[in-house]
mmCIF file with all atom_site columns, C-alpha atoms and ligand atoms in Angstrom:
data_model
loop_
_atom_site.group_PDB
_atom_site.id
_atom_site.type_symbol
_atom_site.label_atom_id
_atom_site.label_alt_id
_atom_site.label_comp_id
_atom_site.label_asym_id
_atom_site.label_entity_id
_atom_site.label_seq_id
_atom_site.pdbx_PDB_ins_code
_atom_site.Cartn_x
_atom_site.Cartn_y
_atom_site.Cartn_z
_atom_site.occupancy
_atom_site.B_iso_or_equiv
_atom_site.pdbx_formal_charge
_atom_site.auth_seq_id
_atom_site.auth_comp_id
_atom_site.auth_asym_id
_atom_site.auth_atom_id
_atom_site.pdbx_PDB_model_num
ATOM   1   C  CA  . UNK A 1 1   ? 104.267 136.826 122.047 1.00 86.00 ? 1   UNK A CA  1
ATOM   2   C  CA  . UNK A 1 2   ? 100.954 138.603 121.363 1.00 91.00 ? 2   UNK A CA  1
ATOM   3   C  CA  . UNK A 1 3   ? 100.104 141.800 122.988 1.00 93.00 ? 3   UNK A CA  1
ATOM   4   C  CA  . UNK A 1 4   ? 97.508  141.953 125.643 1.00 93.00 ? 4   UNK A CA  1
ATOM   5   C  CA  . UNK A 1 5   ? 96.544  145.258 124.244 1.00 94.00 ? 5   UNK A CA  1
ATOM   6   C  CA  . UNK A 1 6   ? 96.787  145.624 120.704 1.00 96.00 ? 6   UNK A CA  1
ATOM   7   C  CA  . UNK A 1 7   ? 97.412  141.762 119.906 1.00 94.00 ? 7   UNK A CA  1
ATOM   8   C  CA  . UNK A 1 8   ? 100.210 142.458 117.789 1.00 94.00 ? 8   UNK A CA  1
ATOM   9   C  CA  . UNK A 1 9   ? 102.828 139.711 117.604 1.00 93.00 ? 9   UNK A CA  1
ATOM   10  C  CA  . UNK A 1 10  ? 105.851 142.125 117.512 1.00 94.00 ? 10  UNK A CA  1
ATOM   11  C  CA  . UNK A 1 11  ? 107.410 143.068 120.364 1.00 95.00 ? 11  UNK A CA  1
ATOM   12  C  CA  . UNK A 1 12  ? 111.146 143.666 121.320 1.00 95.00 ? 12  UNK A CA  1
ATOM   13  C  CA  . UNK A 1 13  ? 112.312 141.915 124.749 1.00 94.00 ? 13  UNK A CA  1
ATOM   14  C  CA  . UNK A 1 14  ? 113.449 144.748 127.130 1.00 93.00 ? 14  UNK A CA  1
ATOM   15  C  CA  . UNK A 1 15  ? 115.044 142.461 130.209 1.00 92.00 ? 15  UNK A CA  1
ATOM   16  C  CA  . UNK A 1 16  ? 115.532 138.286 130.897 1.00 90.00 ? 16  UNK A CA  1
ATOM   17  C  CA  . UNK A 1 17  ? 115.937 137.166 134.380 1.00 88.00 ? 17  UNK A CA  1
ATOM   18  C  CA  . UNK A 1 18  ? 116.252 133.495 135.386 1.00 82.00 ? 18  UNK A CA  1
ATOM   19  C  CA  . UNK A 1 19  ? 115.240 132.393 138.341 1.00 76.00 ? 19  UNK A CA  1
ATOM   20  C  CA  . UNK A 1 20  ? 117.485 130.917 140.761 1.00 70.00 ? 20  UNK A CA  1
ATOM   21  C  CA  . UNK A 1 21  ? 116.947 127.362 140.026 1.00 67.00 ? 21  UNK A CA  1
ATOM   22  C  CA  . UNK A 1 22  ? 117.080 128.228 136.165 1.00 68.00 ? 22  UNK A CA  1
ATOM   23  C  CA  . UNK A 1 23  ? 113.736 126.760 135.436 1.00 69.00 ? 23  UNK A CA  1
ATOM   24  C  CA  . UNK A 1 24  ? 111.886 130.158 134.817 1.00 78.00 ? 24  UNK A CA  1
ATOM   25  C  CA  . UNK A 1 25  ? 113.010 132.546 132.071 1.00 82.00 ? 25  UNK A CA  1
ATOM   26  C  CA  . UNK A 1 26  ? 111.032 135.839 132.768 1.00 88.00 ? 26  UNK A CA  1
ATOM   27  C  CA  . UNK A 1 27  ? 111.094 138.398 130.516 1.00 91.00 ? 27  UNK A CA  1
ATOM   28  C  CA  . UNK A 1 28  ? 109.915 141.940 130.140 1.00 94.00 ? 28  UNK A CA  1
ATOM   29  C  CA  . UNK A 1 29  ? 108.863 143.400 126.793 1.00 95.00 ? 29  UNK A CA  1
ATOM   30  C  CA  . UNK A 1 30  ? 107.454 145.878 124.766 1.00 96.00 ? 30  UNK A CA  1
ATOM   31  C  CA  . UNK A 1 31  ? 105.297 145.679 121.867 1.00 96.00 ? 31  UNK A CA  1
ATOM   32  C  CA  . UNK A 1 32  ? 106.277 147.561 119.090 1.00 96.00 ? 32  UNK A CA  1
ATOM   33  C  CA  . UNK A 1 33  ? 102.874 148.520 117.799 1.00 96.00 ? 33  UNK A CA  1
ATOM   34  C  CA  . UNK A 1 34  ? 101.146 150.557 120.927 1.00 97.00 ? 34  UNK A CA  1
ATOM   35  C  CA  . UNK A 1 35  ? 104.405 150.440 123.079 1.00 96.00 ? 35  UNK A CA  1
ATOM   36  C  CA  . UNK A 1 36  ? 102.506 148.387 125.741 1.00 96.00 ? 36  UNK A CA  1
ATOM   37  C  CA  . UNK A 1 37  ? 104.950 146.464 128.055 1.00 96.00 ? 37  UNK A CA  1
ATOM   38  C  CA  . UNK A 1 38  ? 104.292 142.714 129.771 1.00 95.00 ? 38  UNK A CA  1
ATOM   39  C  CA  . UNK A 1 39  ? 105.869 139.824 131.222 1.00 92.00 ? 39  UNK A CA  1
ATOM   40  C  CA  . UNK A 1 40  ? 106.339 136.601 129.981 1.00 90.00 ? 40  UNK A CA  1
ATOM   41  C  CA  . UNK A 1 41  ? 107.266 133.512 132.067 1.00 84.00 ? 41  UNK A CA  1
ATOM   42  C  CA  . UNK A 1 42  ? 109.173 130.735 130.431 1.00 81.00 ? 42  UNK A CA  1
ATOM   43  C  CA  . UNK A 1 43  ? 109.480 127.138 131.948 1.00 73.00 ? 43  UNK A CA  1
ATOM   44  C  CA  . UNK A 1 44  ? 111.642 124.766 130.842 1.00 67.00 ? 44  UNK A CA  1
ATOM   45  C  CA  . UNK A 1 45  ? 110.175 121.952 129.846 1.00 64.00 ? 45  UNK A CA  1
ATOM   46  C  CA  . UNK A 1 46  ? 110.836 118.264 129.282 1.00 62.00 ? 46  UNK A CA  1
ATOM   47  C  CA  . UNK A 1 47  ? 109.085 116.836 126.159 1.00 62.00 ? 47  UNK A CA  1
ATOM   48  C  CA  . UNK A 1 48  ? 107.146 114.267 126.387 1.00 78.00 ? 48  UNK A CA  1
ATOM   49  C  CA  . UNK A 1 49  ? 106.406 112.257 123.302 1.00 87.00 ? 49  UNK A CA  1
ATOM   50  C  CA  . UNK A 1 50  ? 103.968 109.361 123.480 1.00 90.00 ? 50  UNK A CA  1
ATOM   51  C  CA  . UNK A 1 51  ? 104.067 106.498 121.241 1.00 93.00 ? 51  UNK A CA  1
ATOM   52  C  CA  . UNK A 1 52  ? 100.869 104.671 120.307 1.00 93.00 ? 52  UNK A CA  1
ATOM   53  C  CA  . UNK A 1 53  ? 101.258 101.006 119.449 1.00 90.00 ? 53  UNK A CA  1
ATOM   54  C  CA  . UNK A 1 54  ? 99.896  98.434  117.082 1.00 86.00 ? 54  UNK A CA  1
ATOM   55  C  CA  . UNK A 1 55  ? 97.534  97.220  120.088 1.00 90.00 ? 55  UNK A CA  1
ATOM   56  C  CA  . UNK A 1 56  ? 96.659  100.515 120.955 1.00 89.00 ? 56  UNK A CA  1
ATOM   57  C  CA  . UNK A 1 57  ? 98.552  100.677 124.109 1.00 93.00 ? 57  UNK A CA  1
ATOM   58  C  CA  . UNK A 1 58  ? 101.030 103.757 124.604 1.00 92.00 ? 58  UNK A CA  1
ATOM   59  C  CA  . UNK A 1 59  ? 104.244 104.641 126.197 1.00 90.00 ? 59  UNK A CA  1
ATOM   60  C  CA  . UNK A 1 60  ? 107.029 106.959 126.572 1.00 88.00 ? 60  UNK A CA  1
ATOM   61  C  CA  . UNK A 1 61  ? 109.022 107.692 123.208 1.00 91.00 ? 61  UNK A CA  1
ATOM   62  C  CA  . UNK A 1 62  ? 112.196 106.183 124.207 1.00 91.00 ? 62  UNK A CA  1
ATOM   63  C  CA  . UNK A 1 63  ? 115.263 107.026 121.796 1.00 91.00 ? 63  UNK A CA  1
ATOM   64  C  CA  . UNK A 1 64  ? 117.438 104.138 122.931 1.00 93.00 ? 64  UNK A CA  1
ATOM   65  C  CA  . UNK A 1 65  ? 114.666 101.456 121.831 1.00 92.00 ? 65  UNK A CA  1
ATOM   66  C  CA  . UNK A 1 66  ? 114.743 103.032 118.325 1.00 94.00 ? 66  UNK A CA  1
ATOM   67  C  CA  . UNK A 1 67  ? 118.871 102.709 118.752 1.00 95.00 ? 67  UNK A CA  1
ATOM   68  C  CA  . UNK A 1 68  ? 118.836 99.051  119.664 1.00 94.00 ? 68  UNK A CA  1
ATOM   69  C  CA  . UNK A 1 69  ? 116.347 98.475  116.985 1.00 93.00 ? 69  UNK A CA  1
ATOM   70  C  CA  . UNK A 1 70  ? 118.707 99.515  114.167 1.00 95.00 ? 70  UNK A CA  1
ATOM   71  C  CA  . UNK A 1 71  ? 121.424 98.486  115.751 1.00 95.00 ? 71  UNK A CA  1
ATOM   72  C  CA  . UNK A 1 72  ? 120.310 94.558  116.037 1.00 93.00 ? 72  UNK A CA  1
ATOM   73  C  CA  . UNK A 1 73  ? 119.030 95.049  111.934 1.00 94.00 ? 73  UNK A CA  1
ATOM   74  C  CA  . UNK A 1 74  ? 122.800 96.461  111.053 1.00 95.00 ? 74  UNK A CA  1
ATOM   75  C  CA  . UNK A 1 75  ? 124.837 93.664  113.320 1.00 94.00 ? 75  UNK A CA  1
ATOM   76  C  CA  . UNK A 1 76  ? 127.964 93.057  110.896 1.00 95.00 ? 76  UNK A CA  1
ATOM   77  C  CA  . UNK A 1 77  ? 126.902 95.843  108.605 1.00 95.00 ? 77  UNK A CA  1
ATOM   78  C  CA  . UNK A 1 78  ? 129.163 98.501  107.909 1.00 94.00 ? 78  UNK A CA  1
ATOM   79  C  CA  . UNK A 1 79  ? 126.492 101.182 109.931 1.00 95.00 ? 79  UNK A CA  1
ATOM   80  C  CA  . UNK A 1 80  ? 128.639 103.140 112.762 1.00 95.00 ? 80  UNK A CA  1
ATOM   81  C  CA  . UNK A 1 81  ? 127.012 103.387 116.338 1.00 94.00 ? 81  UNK A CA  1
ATOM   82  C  CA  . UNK A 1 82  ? 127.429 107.421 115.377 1.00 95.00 ? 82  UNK A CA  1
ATOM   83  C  CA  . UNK A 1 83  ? 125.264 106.489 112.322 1.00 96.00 ? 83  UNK A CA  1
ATOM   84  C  CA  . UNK A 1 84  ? 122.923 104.441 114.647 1.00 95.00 ? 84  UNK A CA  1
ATOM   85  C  CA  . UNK A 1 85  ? 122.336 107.155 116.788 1.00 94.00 ? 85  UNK A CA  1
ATOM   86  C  CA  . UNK A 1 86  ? 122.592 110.215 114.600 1.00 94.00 ? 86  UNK A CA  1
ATOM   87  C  CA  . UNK A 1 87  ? 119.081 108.926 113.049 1.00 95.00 ? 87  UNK A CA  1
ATOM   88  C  CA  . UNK A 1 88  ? 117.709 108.344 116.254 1.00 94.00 ? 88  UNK A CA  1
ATOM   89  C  CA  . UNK A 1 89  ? 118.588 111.710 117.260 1.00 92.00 ? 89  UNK A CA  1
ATOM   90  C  CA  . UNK A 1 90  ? 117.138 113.323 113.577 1.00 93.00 ? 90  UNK A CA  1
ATOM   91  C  CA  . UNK A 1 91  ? 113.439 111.114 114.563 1.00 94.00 ? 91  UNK A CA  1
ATOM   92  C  CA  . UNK A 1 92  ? 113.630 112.523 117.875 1.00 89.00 ? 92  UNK A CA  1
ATOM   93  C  CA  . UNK A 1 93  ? 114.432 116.123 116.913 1.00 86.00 ? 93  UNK A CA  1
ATOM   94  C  CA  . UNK A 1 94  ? 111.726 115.492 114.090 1.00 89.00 ? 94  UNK A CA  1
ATOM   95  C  CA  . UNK A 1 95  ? 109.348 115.196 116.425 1.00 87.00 ? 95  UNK A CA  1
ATOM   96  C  CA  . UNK A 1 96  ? 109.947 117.772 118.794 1.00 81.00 ? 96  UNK A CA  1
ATOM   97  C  CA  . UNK A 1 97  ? 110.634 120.579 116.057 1.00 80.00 ? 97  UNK A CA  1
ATOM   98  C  CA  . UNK A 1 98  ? 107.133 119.490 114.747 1.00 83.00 ? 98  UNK A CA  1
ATOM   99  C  CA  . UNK A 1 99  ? 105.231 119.557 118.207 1.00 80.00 ? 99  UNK A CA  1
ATOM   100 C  CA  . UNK A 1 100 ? 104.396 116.192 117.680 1.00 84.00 ? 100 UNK A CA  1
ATOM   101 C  CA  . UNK A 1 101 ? 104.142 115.076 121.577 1.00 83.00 ? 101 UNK A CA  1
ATOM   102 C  CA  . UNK A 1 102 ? 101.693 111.910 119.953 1.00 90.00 ? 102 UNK A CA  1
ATOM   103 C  CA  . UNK A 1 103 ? 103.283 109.604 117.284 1.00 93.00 ? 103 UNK A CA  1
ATOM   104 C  CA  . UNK A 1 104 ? 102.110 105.747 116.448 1.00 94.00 ? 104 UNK A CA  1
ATOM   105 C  CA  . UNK A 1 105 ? 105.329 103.294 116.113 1.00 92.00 ? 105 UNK A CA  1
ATOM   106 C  CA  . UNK A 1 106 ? 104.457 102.274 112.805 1.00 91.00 ? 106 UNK A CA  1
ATOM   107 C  CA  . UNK A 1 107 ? 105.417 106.381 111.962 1.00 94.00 ? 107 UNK A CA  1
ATOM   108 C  CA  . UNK A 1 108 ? 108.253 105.719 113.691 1.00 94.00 ? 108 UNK A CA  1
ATOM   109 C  CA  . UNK A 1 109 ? 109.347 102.413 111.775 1.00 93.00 ? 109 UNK A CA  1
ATOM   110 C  CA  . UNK A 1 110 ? 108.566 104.437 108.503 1.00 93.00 ? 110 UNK A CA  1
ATOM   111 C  CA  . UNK A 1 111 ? 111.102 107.107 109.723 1.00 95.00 ? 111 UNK A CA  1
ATOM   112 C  CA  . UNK A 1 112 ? 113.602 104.676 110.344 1.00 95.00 ? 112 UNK A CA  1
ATOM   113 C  CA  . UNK A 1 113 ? 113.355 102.984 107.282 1.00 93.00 ? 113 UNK A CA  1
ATOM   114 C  CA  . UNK A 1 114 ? 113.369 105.587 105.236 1.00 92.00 ? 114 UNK A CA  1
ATOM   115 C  CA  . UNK A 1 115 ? 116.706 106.669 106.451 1.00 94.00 ? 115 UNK A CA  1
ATOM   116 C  CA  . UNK A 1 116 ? 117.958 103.134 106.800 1.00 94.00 ? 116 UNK A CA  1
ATOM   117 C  CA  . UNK A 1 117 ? 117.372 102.389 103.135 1.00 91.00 ? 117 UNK A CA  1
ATOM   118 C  CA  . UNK A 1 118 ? 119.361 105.161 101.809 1.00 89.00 ? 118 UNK A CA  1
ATOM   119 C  CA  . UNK A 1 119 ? 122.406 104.123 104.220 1.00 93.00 ? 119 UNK A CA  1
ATOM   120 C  CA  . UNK A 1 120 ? 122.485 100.455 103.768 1.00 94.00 ? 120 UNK A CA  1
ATOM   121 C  CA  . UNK A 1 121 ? 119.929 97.927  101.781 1.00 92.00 ? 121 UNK A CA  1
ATOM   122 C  CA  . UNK A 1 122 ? 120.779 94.527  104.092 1.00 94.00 ? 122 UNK A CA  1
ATOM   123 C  CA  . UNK A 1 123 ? 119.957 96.712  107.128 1.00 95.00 ? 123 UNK A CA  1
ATOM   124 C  CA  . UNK A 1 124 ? 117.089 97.597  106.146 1.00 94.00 ? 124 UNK A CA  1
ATOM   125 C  CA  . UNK A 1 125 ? 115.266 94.832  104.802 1.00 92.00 ? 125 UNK A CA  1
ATOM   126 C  CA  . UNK A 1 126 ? 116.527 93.197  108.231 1.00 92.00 ? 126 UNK A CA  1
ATOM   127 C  CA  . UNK A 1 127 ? 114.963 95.936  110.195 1.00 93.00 ? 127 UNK A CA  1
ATOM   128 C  CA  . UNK A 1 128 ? 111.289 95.705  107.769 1.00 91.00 ? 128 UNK A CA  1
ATOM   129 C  CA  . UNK A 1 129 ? 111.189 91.804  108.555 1.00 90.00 ? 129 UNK A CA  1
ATOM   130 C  CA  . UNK A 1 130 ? 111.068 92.640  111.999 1.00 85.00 ? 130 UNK A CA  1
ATOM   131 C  CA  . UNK A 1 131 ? 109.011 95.996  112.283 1.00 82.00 ? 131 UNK A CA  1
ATOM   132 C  CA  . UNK A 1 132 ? 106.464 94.053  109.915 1.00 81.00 ? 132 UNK A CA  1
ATOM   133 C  CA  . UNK A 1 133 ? 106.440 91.165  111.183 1.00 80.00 ? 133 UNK A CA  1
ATOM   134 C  CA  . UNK A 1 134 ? 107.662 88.937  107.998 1.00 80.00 ? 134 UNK A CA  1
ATOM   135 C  CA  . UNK A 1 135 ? 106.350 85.724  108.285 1.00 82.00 ? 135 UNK A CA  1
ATOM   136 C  CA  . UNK A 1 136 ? 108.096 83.474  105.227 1.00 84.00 ? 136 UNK A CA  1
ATOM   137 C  CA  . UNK A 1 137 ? 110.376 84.678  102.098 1.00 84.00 ? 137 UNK A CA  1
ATOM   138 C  CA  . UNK A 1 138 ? 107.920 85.967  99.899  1.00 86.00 ? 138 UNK A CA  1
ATOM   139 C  CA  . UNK A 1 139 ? 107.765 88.682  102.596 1.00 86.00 ? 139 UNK A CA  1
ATOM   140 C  CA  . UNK A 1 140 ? 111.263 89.482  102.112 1.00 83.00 ? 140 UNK A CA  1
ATOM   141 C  CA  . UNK A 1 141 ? 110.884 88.972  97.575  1.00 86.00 ? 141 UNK A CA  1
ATOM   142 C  CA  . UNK A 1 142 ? 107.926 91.796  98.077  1.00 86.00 ? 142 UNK A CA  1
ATOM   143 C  CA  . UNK A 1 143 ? 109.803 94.140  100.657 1.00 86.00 ? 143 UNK A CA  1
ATOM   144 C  CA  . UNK A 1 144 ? 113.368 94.066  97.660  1.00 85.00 ? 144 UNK A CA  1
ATOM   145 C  CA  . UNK A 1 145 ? 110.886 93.976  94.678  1.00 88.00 ? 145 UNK A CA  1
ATOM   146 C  CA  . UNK A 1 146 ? 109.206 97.109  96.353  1.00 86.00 ? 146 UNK A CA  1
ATOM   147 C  CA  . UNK A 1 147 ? 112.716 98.488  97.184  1.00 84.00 ? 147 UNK A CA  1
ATOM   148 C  CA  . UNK A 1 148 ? 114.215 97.884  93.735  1.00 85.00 ? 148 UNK A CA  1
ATOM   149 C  CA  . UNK A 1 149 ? 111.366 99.832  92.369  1.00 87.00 ? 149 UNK A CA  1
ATOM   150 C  CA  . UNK A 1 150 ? 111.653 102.766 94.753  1.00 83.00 ? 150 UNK A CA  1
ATOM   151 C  CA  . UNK A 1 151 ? 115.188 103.114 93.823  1.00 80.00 ? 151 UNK A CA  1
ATOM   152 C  CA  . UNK A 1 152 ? 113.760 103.345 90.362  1.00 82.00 ? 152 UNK A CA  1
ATOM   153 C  CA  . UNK A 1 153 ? 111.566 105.668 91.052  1.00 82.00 ? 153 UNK A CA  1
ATOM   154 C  CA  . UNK A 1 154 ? 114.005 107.802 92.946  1.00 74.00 ? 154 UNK A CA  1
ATOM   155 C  CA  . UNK A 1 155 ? 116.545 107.856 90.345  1.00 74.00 ? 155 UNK A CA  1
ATOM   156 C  CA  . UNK A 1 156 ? 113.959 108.879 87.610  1.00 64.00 ? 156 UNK A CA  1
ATOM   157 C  CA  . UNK A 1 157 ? 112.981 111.706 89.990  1.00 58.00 ? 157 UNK A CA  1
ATOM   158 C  CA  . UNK A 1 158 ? 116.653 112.771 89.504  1.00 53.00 ? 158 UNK A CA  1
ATOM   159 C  CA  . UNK A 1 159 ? 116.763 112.702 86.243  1.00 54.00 ? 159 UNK A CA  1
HETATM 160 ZN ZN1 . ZN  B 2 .   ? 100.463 146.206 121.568 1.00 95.66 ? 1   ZN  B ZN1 1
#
């Protein structure tokens, strides 16, 4: 927390007192440049993370649409629910750990896939033809040409 006096970003926290509802964290410090002491209130906050669509229309990042999206592309695969919803949990902790309260779906698709493609290849071209909206099978020949040769170029990063 920066100093109201000096504007140092040191300080040492002397007391924390929730409040009764445990909403409020306040807490007293001390800077430890010029000694000054303040109060800082902390509320707890629920993130909100907005998703911006393809039409431009936005809603609520909701973690169990990402979950039934992979879920539906790995039916019969060997992908565990845990799996499932361990990535879901890594895009959504992504985001929060990054402050990013504003993300388009087609960022989230790219997360998805990018951690889909490492854990099973079937799953994921399933869950491309859907995010991008394949239309015939020279869709899917591009999206496993394109994979083949990121494997490549993965493996020669390796080596
Ligand atoms: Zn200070």
């Amino acid at each position: 927390m920066r100093c109201p006096k000096c504007g140092s970003l040191e300080d040492k926290v002397i007391d924390s007192r929730q409040s009764k509802e445990g909403r409020v964290i306040k807490r007293r410090r001390e800077c430890l440049k010029c000694g000054y002491r303040f109060t800082t209130y902390e509320r707890i906050e629920e993130e909100v993370i907005t998703v911006v669509k393809k039409n431009n229309t936005t809603q609520p990042f909701d973690k169990e649409k990402i979950i039934r999206g992979i879920r539906l592309a790995s039916t019969g695969r060997p992908i565990s629910e845990q799996q499932i919803r361990q990535i879901a949990d890594d895009i959504e902790r992504y985001l929060i750990d990054e402050g990013k309260l504003t993300v388009s779906s087609a960022e989230i698709g790219d997360m998805v896939k990018s951690k889909l493609k490492n854990l099973d290849p079937i799953s994921f071209i399933r869950f491309v033809s859907v995010c991008d909206n394949f239309q015939d099978i020279k869709d899917f020949e591009s999206a496993i040409k394109q994979m083949e040769k990121d494997k490549k170029n993965d493996q020669g990063e390796k080596d």
